[in-house]
Short mmCIF file of C-alpha atoms in Angstrom, two decimals:
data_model
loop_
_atom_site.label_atom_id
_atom_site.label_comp_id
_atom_site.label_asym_id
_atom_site.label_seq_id
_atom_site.Cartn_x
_atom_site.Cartn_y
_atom_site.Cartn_z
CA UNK A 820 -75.46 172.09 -81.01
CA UNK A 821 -75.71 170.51 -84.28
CA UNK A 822 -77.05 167.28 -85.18
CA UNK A 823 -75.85 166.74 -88.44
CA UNK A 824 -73.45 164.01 -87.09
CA UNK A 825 -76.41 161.87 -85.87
CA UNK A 826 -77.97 160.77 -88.79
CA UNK A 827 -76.58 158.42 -91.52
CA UNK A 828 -74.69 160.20 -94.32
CA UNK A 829 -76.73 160.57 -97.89
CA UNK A 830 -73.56 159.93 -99.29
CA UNK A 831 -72.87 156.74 -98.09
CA UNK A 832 -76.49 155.51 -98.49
CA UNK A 833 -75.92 155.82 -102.10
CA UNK A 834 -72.60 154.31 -102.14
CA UNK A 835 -73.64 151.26 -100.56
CA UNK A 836 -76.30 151.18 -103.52
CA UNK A 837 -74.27 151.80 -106.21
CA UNK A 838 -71.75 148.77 -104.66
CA UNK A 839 -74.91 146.70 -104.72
CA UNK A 840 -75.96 147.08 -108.06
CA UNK A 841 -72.84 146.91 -109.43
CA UNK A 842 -72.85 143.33 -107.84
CA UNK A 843 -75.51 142.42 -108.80
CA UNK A 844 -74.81 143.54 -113.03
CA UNK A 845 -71.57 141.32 -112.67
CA UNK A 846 -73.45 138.41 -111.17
CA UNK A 847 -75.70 138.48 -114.22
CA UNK A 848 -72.96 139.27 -116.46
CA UNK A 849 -71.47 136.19 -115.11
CA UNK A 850 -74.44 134.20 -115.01
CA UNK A 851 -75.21 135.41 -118.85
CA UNK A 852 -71.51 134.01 -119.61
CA UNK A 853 -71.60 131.01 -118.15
CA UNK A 854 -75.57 130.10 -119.72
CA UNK A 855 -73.44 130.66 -123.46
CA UNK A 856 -70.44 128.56 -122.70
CA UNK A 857 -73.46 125.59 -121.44
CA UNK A 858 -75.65 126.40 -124.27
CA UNK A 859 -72.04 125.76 -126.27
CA UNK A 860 -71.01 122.76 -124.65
CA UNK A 861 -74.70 120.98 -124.45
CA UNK A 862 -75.02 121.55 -128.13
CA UNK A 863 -71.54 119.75 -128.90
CA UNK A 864 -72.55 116.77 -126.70
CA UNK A 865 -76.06 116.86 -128.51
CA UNK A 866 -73.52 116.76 -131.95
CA UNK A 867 -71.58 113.42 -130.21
CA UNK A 868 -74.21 111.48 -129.25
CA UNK A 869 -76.21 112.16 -132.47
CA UNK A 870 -72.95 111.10 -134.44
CA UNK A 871 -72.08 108.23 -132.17
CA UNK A 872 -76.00 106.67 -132.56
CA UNK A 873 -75.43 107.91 -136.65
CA UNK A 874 -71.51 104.90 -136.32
CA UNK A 875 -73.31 102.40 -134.14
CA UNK A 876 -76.65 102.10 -136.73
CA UNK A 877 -74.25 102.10 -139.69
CA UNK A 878 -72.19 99.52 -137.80
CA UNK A 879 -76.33 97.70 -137.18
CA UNK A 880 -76.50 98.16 -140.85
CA UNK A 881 -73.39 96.34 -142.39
CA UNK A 882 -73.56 93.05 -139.81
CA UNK A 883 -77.33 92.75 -141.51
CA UNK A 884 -75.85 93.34 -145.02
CA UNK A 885 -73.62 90.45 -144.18
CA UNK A 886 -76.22 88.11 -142.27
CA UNK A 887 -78.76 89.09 -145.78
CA UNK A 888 -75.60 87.88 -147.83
CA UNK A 889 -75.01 84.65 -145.83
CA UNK A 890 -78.86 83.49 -145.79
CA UNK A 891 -78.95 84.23 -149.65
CA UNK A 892 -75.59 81.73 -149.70
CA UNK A 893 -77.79 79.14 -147.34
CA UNK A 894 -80.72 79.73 -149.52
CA UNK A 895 -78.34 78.88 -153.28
CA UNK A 896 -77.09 75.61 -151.31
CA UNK A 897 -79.95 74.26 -150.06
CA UNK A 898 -81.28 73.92 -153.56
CA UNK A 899 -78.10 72.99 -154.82
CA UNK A 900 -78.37 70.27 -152.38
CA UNK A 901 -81.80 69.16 -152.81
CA UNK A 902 -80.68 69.23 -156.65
CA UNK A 903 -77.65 66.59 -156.00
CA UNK A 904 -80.51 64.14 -153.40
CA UNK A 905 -82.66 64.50 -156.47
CA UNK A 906 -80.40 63.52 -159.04
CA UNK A 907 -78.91 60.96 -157.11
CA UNK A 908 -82.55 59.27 -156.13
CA UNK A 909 -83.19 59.26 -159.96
CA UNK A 910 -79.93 57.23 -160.74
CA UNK A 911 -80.53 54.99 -157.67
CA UNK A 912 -84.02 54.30 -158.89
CA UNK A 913 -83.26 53.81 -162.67
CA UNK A 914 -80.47 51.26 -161.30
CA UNK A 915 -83.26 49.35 -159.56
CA UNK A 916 -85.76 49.48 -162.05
CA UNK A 917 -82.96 48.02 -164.37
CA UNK A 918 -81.59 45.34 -162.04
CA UNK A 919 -85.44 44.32 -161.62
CA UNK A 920 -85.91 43.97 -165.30
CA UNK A 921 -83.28 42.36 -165.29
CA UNK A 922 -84.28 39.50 -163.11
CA UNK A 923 -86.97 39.45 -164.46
CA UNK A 924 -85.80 38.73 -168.10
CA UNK A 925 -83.54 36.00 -166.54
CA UNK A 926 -86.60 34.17 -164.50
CA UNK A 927 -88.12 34.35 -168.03
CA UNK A 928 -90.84 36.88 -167.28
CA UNK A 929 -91.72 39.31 -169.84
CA UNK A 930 -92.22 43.11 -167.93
CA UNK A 931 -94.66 45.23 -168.82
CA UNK A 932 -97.20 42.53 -168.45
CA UNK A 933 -99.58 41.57 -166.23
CA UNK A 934 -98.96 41.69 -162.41
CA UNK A 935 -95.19 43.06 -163.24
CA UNK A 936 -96.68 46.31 -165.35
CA UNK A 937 -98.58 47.02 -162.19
CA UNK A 938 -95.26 46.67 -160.28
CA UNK A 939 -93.13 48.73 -162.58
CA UNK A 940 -95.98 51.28 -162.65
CA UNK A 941 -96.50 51.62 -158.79
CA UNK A 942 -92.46 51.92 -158.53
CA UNK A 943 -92.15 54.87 -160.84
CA UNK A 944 -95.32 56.45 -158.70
CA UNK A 945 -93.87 56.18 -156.11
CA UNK A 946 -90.45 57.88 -156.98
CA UNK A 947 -92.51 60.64 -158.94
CA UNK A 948 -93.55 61.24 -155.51
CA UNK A 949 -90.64 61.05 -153.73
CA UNK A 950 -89.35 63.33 -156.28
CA UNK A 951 -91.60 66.05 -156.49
CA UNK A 952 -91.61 65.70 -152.23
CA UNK A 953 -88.13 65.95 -152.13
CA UNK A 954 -88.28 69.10 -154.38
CA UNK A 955 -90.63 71.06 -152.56
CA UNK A 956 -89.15 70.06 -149.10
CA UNK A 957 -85.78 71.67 -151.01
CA UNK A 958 -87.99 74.89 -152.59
CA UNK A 959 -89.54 75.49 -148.69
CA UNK A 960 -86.05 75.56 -147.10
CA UNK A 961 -84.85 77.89 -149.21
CA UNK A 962 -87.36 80.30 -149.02
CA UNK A 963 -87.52 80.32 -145.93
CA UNK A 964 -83.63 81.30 -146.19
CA UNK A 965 -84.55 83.66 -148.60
CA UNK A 966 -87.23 85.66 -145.93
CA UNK A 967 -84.00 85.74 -143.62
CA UNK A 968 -82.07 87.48 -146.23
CA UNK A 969 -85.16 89.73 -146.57
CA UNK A 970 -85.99 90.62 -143.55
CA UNK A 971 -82.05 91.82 -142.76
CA UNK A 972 -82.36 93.49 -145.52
CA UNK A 973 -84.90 95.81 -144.30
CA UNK A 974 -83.18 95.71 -141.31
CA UNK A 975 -80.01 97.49 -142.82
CA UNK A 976 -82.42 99.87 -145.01
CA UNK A 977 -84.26 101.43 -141.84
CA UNK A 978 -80.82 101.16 -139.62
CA UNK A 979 -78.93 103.11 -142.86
CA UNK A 980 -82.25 105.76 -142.93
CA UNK A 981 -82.01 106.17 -139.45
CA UNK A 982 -78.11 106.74 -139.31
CA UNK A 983 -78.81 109.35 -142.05
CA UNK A 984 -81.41 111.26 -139.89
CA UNK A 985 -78.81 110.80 -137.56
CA UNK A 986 -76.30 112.92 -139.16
CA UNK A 987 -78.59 115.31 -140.52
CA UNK A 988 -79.74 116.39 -137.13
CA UNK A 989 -76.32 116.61 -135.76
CA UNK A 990 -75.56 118.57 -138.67
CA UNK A 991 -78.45 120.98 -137.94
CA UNK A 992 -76.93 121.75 -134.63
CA UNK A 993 -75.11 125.23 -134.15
CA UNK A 994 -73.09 124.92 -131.10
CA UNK A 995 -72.35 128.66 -132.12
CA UNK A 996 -75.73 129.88 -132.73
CA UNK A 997 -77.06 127.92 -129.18
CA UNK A 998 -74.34 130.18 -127.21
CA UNK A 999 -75.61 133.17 -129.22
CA UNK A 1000 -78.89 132.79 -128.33
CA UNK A 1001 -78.35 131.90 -124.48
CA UNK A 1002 -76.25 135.37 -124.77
CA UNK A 1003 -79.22 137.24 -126.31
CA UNK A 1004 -81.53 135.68 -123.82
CA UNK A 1005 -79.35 136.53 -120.74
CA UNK A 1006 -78.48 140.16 -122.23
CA UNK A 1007 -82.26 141.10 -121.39
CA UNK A 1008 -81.15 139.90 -117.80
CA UNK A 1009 -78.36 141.66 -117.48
CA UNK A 1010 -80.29 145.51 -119.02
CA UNK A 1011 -83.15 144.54 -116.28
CA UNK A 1012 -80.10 144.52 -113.46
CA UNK A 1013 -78.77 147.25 -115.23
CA UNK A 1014 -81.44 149.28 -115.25
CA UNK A 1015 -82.80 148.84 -111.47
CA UNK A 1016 -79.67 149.39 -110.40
CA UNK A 1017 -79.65 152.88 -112.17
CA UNK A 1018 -83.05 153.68 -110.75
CA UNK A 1019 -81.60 152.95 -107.08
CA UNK A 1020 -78.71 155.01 -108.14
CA UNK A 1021 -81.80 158.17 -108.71
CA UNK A 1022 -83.38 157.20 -105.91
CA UNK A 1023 -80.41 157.36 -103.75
CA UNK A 1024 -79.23 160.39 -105.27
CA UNK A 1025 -82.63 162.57 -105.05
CA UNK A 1026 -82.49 161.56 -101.24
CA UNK A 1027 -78.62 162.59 -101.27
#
């Protein structure tokens, strides 16, 4: 009686193989696919966000452009200010020192004399002072306007640099050339599966 019923068939040994490998080439293929179309898509996104960052420093840069602008404008009136307290402390005192000669021609005292040339010269020391404090109290304020303006100045110079790097790195990106490359990498993938699933394909036919 024969036995060749018994055992399993070569034949379908190396079907079930071949029906293996060929799965397992597609799921490759398929995984090789879908790594290009993610390589794509995460290279666009990088491109977004890179261009988004690039709008919002710009945006960064003009509000300190305008904040630079409006300290310089605080900086010009402050000493146009100080300018009109000075000028009108020098009329007020000359109006003084003229209604005190005044009186003092009319009680009959000669100025410039005396007691009264000390008076008339501590008066004018003191408004030289008050002047020249009154000046510099004007001069500090606006400076210290002026290092406002400055520093958002440099504010909008590194926020315009950096929106530039910005769009030169989004610019570098290859959405193209990133799905290329995931392709290339998962090509060597899909020969590997390609090529083990010849090798079971001998193997199961030298045993057919």
């Amino acid at each position: 009686m024969s036995s060749g019923g018994v055992g399993p068939s070569p034949g379908g040994g190396s079907g079930a193989g071949s029906a293996m490998g060929s799965a397992g080439v597609v799921m490759a293929t398929g995984g090789m696919i879908m790594g290009a179309i993610g390589a794509y898509y995460g290279a666009k996104t990088m491109q977004y966000q890179l261009k988004s960052r690039a709008m919002s420093l710009d945006y960064q840069k003009e509000v300190s452009l305008l904040n630079a602008n409006l300290a310089e404008r605080e900086a010009r009136s402050t000493l146009q200010a100080g300018e009109r307290r000075i000028g009108q402390y020098t009329m007020q005192a000359g109006a003084y020192n003229a209604s005190q000669a005044a009186s003092l021609a009319a009680r009959g005292i000669q100025a410039g004399v005396g007691s009264t040339a000390e008076t008339v010269a501590s008066a004018k020391t003191i408004q030289k002072i008050d002047t020249l404090t009154m000046n510099a109290n004007t001069v500090r304020a606006a400076e210290a306007y002026r290092m406002q303006s400055q520093q958002f100045k440099n504010e909008a110079l590194f926020a315009g640099v950096s929106a530039e790097n910005m769009r030169a790195q989004a610019r570098s990106i290859n959405p193209w050339l990133s799905a290329a490359t995931s392709l290339l990498g998962g090509a060597g993938s899909v020969a590997s599966q390609w090529a083990n699933e010849m090798r079971a394909q001998e193997y199961y036919g030298q045993r057919g």
